[in-house]
Amino acid sequence: MSDFEHHTHADEPDEHSRPLHLETLDESQLTRVYEMIMDAQRLAGPMSAARHELIGKLERVEESKLVKDKLLNERCSICYTPFGALIAEEEMMLAMDTPGASERSLGVTRLQRCGHYFCRKDISKWILEGNDLCPYCRAPYLANTTGNDAAPANPASGGATPHGGQPEEDELEAAVRLFEERQQQSSLPSLSGSDGFLRVLREGAGQQQQWRRPASHGGSSMYS
């Protein structure tokens, strides 16, 4: 293959990087696109307030508590870091007054409902990314969720937040990551990138009129 042919093929976008035009999709593909967006939009729905409240109430677990319960050498089931190492890192970062260091992202915490311990940074991220169950025992930690996955937020909610404004940026970024993961698992081309998707989330209910779900003809969902 010549250098010209090599560069020509290398520069051609693959199937998953081409922009997607809705008018080119058939009904089953539109349904799959809708399901992916609804799955991501749940992160910007009414549950957002409950998630931020839960994270704000996560307790800071002291080293003495871990020693008493013989958990100092146990590991966080998300990041697999020993709790003792997380405590040591927290003490060092706070003692050095490290820029950007926050007690809310350091150390060890515990979910009140099931009592399991985690790295505070990673369990906070887990909660904000839309997970409703303890990653260790699968018990729900939000008041209005059950052992099953929580239902998607009402699209008409427009992405309510604790502050009554637009969804928090970290939640939007999490939504894009989730959307891109779903996209990678499907056979659909790229959905115009993160900028376009963030715009879809921010525009909320008005944008939903352009993303009406096609009528179902008994086909199974991509998540069934």
mmCIF file of C-alpha atoms in Angstrom:
data_model
loop_
_atom_site.group_PDB
_atom_site.id
_atom_site.type_symbol
_atom_site.label_atom_id
_atom_site.label_comp_id
_atom_site.label_asym_id
_atom_site.label_seq_id
_atom_site.Cartn_x
_atom_site.Cartn_y
_atom_site.Cartn_z
ATOM 1 C CA MET A 1 0.000 0.000 0.000
ATOM 2 C CA SER A 2 1.355 3.429 -0.933
ATOM 3 C CA ASP A 3 1.810 6.227 1.600
ATOM 4 C CA PHE A 4 -1.070 8.078 -0.076
ATOM 5 C CA GLU A 5 -3.403 5.100 0.263
ATOM 6 C CA HIS A 6 -2.306 4.544 3.859
ATOM 7 C CA HIS A 7 -3.074 8.138 4.885
ATOM 8 C CA THR A 8 -6.337 8.133 2.947
ATOM 9 C CA HIS A 9 -7.613 5.091 4.813
ATOM 10 C CA ALA A 10 -6.257 6.321 8.147
ATOM 11 C CA ASP A 11 -8.061 9.637 7.758
ATOM 12 C CA GLU A 12 -11.418 8.057 6.969
ATOM 13 C CA PRO A 13 -13.754 8.116 10.010
ATOM 14 C CA ASP A 14 -14.799 4.722 11.245
ATOM 15 C CA GLU A 15 -18.399 3.698 11.797
ATOM 16 C CA HIS A 16 -18.499 4.927 15.404
ATOM 17 C CA SER A 17 -16.984 8.365 14.714
ATOM 18 C CA ARG A 18 -19.296 9.504 11.898
ATOM 19 C CA PRO A 19 -21.904 12.134 12.827
ATOM 20 C CA LEU A 20 -25.366 10.645 13.165
ATOM 21 C CA HIS A 21 -28.360 12.190 11.395
ATOM 22 C CA LEU A 22 -31.693 11.219 12.924
ATOM 23 C CA GLU A 23 -33.500 11.290 9.600
ATOM 24 C CA THR A 24 -31.320 8.398 8.372
ATOM 25 C CA LEU A 25 -32.324 6.043 11.191
ATOM 26 C CA ASP A 26 -35.134 3.540 11.065
ATOM 27 C CA GLU A 27 -37.646 3.134 13.887
ATOM 28 C CA SER A 28 -35.719 0.464 15.791
ATOM 29 C CA GLN A 29 -32.533 2.564 15.734
ATOM 30 C CA LEU A 30 -34.408 5.657 16.912
ATOM 31 C CA THR A 31 -35.823 3.628 19.773
ATOM 32 C CA ARG A 32 -32.315 2.580 20.797
ATOM 33 C CA VAL A 33 -31.069 6.172 20.645
ATOM 34 C CA TYR A 34 -33.994 7.251 22.818
ATOM 35 C CA GLU A 35 -33.267 4.535 25.388
ATOM 36 C CA MET A 36 -29.617 5.595 25.632
ATOM 37 C CA ILE A 37 -30.490 9.256 26.137
ATOM 38 C CA MET A 38 -33.177 8.490 28.706
ATOM 39 C CA ASP A 39 -30.730 6.299 30.599
ATOM 40 C CA ALA A 40 -28.248 9.173 30.749
ATOM 41 C CA GLN A 41 -30.821 11.887 31.461
ATOM 42 C CA ARG A 42 -31.854 10.170 34.681
ATOM 43 C CA LEU A 43 -28.665 11.634 36.165
ATOM 44 C CA ALA A 44 -30.018 15.164 35.689
ATOM 45 C CA GLY A 45 -33.493 14.407 37.047
ATOM 46 C CA PRO A 46 -35.162 14.906 40.438
ATOM 47 C CA MET A 47 -32.936 12.255 42.047
ATOM 48 C CA SER A 48 -30.048 14.715 41.736
ATOM 49 C CA ALA A 49 -31.086 16.529 44.911
ATOM 50 C CA ALA A 50 -31.235 13.299 46.889
ATOM 51 C CA ARG A 51 -27.804 12.230 45.639
ATOM 52 C CA HIS A 52 -26.143 15.512 46.625
ATOM 53 C CA GLU A 53 -27.856 15.420 50.004
ATOM 54 C CA LEU A 54 -26.657 11.863 50.599
ATOM 55 C CA ILE A 55 -23.065 12.763 49.706
ATOM 56 C CA GLY A 56 -23.214 15.806 51.968
ATOM 57 C CA LYS A 57 -24.260 13.595 54.884
ATOM 58 C CA LEU A 58 -21.581 10.933 54.408
ATOM 59 C CA GLU A 59 -19.753 10.632 57.706
ATOM 60 C CA ARG A 60 -15.996 10.891 58.077
ATOM 61 C CA VAL A 61 -14.791 7.641 59.594
ATOM 62 C CA GLU A 62 -11.987 8.074 62.105
ATOM 63 C CA GLU A 63 -8.976 5.750 62.230
ATOM 64 C CA SER A 64 -9.923 4.732 65.772
ATOM 65 C CA LYS A 65 -13.274 3.446 64.504
ATOM 66 C CA LEU A 66 -11.577 1.308 61.864
ATOM 67 C CA VAL A 67 -9.112 -0.036 64.432
ATOM 68 C CA LYS A 68 -11.930 -0.873 66.845
ATOM 69 C CA ASP A 69 -13.873 -2.734 64.154
ATOM 70 C CA LYS A 70 -10.701 -4.413 62.849
ATOM 71 C CA LEU A 71 -11.144 -2.875 59.408
ATOM 72 C CA LEU A 72 -7.923 -0.882 59.062
ATOM 73 C CA ASN A 73 -6.355 -3.472 56.751
ATOM 74 C CA GLU A 74 -9.533 -4.152 54.787
ATOM 75 C CA ARG A 75 -9.882 -2.690 51.298
ATOM 76 C CA CYS A 76 -12.425 -0.447 49.608
ATOM 77 C CA SER A 77 -14.422 -2.690 47.266
ATOM 78 C CA ILE A 78 -14.371 0.022 44.568
ATOM 79 C CA CYS A 79 -10.704 1.084 44.391
ATOM 80 C CA TYR A 80 -9.188 -1.806 46.422
ATOM 81 C CA THR A 81 -7.087 0.612 48.467
ATOM 82 C CA PRO A 82 -6.609 -0.411 52.117
ATOM 83 C CA PHE A 83 -8.562 1.795 54.501
ATOM 84 C CA GLY A 84 -5.394 2.435 56.496
ATOM 85 C CA ALA A 85 -3.707 3.874 53.402
ATOM 86 C CA LEU A 86 -6.725 6.090 52.694
ATOM 87 C CA ILE A 87 -6.615 7.455 56.250
ATOM 88 C CA ALA A 88 -2.863 8.117 55.968
ATOM 89 C CA GLU A 89 -3.350 9.914 52.645
ATOM 90 C CA GLU A 90 -6.128 12.044 54.132
ATOM 91 C CA GLU A 91 -4.003 13.080 57.106
ATOM 92 C CA MET A 92 -1.027 13.945 54.895
ATOM 93 C CA MET A 93 -3.067 15.959 52.356
ATOM 94 C CA LEU A 94 -4.819 17.978 55.049
ATOM 95 C CA ALA A 95 -1.635 18.529 57.067
ATOM 96 C CA MET A 96 0.170 19.839 53.981
ATOM 97 C CA ASP A 97 -2.833 21.997 53.079
ATOM 98 C CA THR A 98 -2.673 20.548 49.569
ATOM 99 C CA PRO A 99 -4.429 22.786 47.008
ATOM 100 C CA GLY A 100 -7.716 21.277 45.917
ATOM 101 C CA ALA A 101 -7.775 18.821 48.802
ATOM 102 C CA SER A 102 -11.172 18.560 50.450
ATOM 103 C CA GLU A 103 -12.380 16.456 53.336
ATOM 104 C CA ARG A 104 -15.302 15.448 51.139
ATOM 105 C CA SER A 105 -12.972 13.707 48.698
ATOM 106 C CA LEU A 106 -10.556 12.159 51.173
ATOM 107 C CA GLY A 107 -10.522 9.352 53.665
ATOM 108 C CA VAL A 108 -13.079 6.676 54.449
ATOM 109 C CA THR A 109 -16.842 6.872 54.812
ATOM 110 C CA ARG A 110 -19.747 4.541 55.454
ATOM 111 C CA LEU A 111 -23.184 4.083 53.894
ATOM 112 C CA GLN A 112 -25.647 4.460 56.743
ATOM 113 C CA ARG A 113 -28.291 2.067 55.437
ATOM 114 C CA CYS A 114 -26.137 -1.032 54.986
ATOM 115 C CA GLY A 115 -23.094 -0.003 57.036
ATOM 116 C CA HIS A 116 -20.451 -0.809 54.416
ATOM 117 C CA TYR A 117 -17.257 1.235 54.247
ATOM 118 C CA PHE A 118 -15.703 2.815 51.147
ATOM 119 C CA CYS A 119 -13.161 5.321 49.923
ATOM 120 C CA ARG A 120 -15.078 8.587 50.235
ATOM 121 C CA LYS A 121 -14.002 9.872 46.820
ATOM 122 C CA ASP A 122 -15.053 6.758 44.929
ATOM 123 C CA ILE A 123 -18.388 6.165 46.657
ATOM 124 C CA SER A 124 -19.288 9.822 46.021
ATOM 125 C CA LYS A 125 -18.478 9.365 42.342
ATOM 126 C CA TRP A 126 -20.451 6.099 42.314
ATOM 127 C CA ILE A 127 -23.522 7.854 43.697
ATOM 128 C CA LEU A 128 -23.297 10.839 41.327
ATOM 129 C CA GLU A 129 -22.955 8.563 38.312
ATOM 130 C CA GLY A 130 -26.506 7.366 38.867
ATOM 131 C CA ASN A 131 -25.979 4.140 40.781
ATOM 132 C CA ASP A 132 -28.670 3.483 43.365
ATOM 133 C CA LEU A 133 -27.325 0.367 45.098
ATOM 134 C CA CYS A 134 -24.386 -0.330 47.389
ATOM 135 C CA PRO A 135 -21.576 -1.693 45.172
ATOM 136 C CA TYR A 136 -20.828 -4.364 47.791
ATOM 137 C CA CYS A 137 -24.189 -5.750 48.907
ATOM 138 C CA ARG A 138 -26.557 -4.200 46.310
ATOM 139 C CA ALA A 139 -28.775 -2.722 49.011
ATOM 140 C CA PRO A 140 -30.470 0.597 48.092
ATOM 141 C CA TYR A 141 -29.173 3.705 49.851
ATOM 142 C CA LEU A 142 -31.707 6.271 48.601
ATOM 143 C CA ALA A 143 -35.038 6.531 50.384
ATOM 144 C CA ASN A 144 -37.253 5.996 47.341
ATOM 145 C CA THR A 145 -35.345 3.228 45.578
ATOM 146 C CA THR A 146 -35.690 -0.524 45.880
ATOM 147 C CA GLY A 147 -33.388 -3.419 45.143
ATOM 148 C CA ASN A 148 -34.135 -2.902 41.461
ATOM 149 C CA ASP A 149 -32.636 -0.124 39.414
ATOM 150 C CA ALA A 150 -34.420 3.176 39.969
ATOM 151 C CA ALA A 151 -36.855 4.296 37.285
ATOM 152 C CA PRO A 152 -35.587 6.985 34.895
ATOM 153 C CA ALA A 153 -36.473 10.527 35.817
ATOM 154 C CA ASN A 154 -39.471 12.190 34.176
ATOM 155 C CA PRO A 155 -38.101 13.842 31.003
ATOM 156 C CA ALA A 156 -40.403 16.830 31.607
ATOM 157 C CA SER A 157 -38.571 17.641 34.829
ATOM 158 C CA GLY A 158 -35.945 19.566 32.884
ATOM 159 C CA GLY A 159 -33.088 18.381 35.089
ATOM 160 C CA ALA A 160 -33.948 19.736 38.519
ATOM 161 C CA THR A 161 -31.006 20.236 40.851
ATOM 162 C CA PRO A 162 -30.565 21.063 44.550
ATOM 163 C CA HIS A 163 -30.010 24.690 43.535
ATOM 164 C CA GLY A 164 -32.974 24.869 41.148
ATOM 165 C CA GLY A 165 -30.743 25.586 38.143
ATOM 166 C CA GLN A 166 -29.096 23.467 35.479
ATOM 167 C CA PRO A 167 -27.612 20.042 36.339
ATOM 168 C CA GLU A 168 -24.215 20.093 38.041
ATOM 169 C CA GLU A 169 -21.308 19.878 35.613
ATOM 170 C CA ASP A 170 -19.969 16.697 37.174
ATOM 171 C CA GLU A 171 -23.357 15.042 36.638
ATOM 172 C CA LEU A 172 -23.430 16.157 33.012
ATOM 173 C CA GLU A 173 -19.970 14.750 32.462
ATOM 174 C CA ALA A 174 -21.060 11.511 34.092
ATOM 175 C CA ALA A 175 -24.077 11.427 31.793
ATOM 176 C CA VAL A 176 -21.855 11.815 28.752
ATOM 177 C CA ARG A 177 -19.580 9.015 29.956
ATOM 178 C CA LEU A 178 -22.566 6.742 30.478
ATOM 179 C CA PHE A 179 -23.963 7.718 27.071
ATOM 180 C CA GLU A 180 -20.648 6.990 25.361
ATOM 181 C CA GLU A 181 -20.376 3.637 27.133
ATOM 182 C CA ARG A 182 -23.826 2.667 25.883
ATOM 183 C CA GLN A 183 -22.828 3.914 22.435
ATOM 184 C CA GLN A 184 -19.708 1.733 22.407
ATOM 185 C CA GLN A 185 -21.817 -1.295 23.325
ATOM 186 C CA SER A 186 -24.201 -0.670 20.432
ATOM 187 C CA SER A 187 -23.751 -0.695 16.669
ATOM 188 C CA LEU A 188 -24.811 2.942 16.282
ATOM 189 C CA PRO A 189 -22.406 5.594 14.927
ATOM 190 C CA SER A 190 -21.312 8.531 17.064
ATOM 191 C CA LEU A 191 -24.081 10.792 18.332
ATOM 192 C CA SER A 192 -22.385 14.133 17.526
ATOM 193 C CA GLY A 193 -20.034 14.218 20.519
ATOM 194 C CA SER A 194 -20.238 15.496 24.076
ATOM 195 C CA ASP A 195 -21.012 19.134 23.207
ATOM 196 C CA GLY A 196 -24.195 18.226 21.394
ATOM 197 C CA PHE A 197 -25.220 15.803 24.082
ATOM 198 C CA LEU A 198 -24.631 18.305 26.880
ATOM 199 C CA ARG A 199 -26.852 20.698 24.964
ATOM 200 C CA VAL A 200 -29.598 18.067 24.770
ATOM 201 C CA LEU A 201 -29.462 17.621 28.550
ATOM 202 C CA ARG A 202 -29.365 21.344 29.325
ATOM 203 C CA GLU A 203 -32.313 22.189 27.103
ATOM 204 C CA GLY A 204 -34.410 19.718 29.031
ATOM 205 C CA ALA A 205 -38.109 19.394 28.394
ATOM 206 C CA GLY A 206 -38.186 21.528 25.240
ATOM 207 C CA GLN A 207 -35.629 19.315 23.582
ATOM 208 C CA GLN A 208 -37.740 16.263 24.396
ATOM 209 C CA GLN A 209 -40.210 17.278 21.713
ATOM 210 C CA GLN A 210 -37.511 16.519 19.161
ATOM 211 C CA TRP A 211 -36.718 13.170 20.748
ATOM 212 C CA ARG A 212 -40.195 11.702 21.061
ATOM 213 C CA ARG A 213 -40.079 7.989 21.492
ATOM 214 C CA PRO A 214 -41.302 6.098 18.405
ATOM 215 C CA ALA A 215 -44.396 3.970 18.833
ATOM 216 C CA SER A 216 -43.537 0.529 20.160
ATOM 217 C CA HIS A 217 -44.418 -2.503 18.094
ATOM 218 C CA GLY A 218 -43.574 -5.068 20.728
ATOM 219 C CA GLY A 219 -39.839 -4.941 20.124
ATOM 220 C CA SER A 220 -37.603 -5.589 23.105
ATOM 221 C CA SER A 221 -35.627 -2.814 24.740
ATOM 222 C CA MET A 222 -31.868 -2.763 24.310
ATOM 223 C CA TYR A 223 -31.617 -3.256 28.080
ATOM 224 C CA SER A 224 -33.953 -6.238 28.378
#
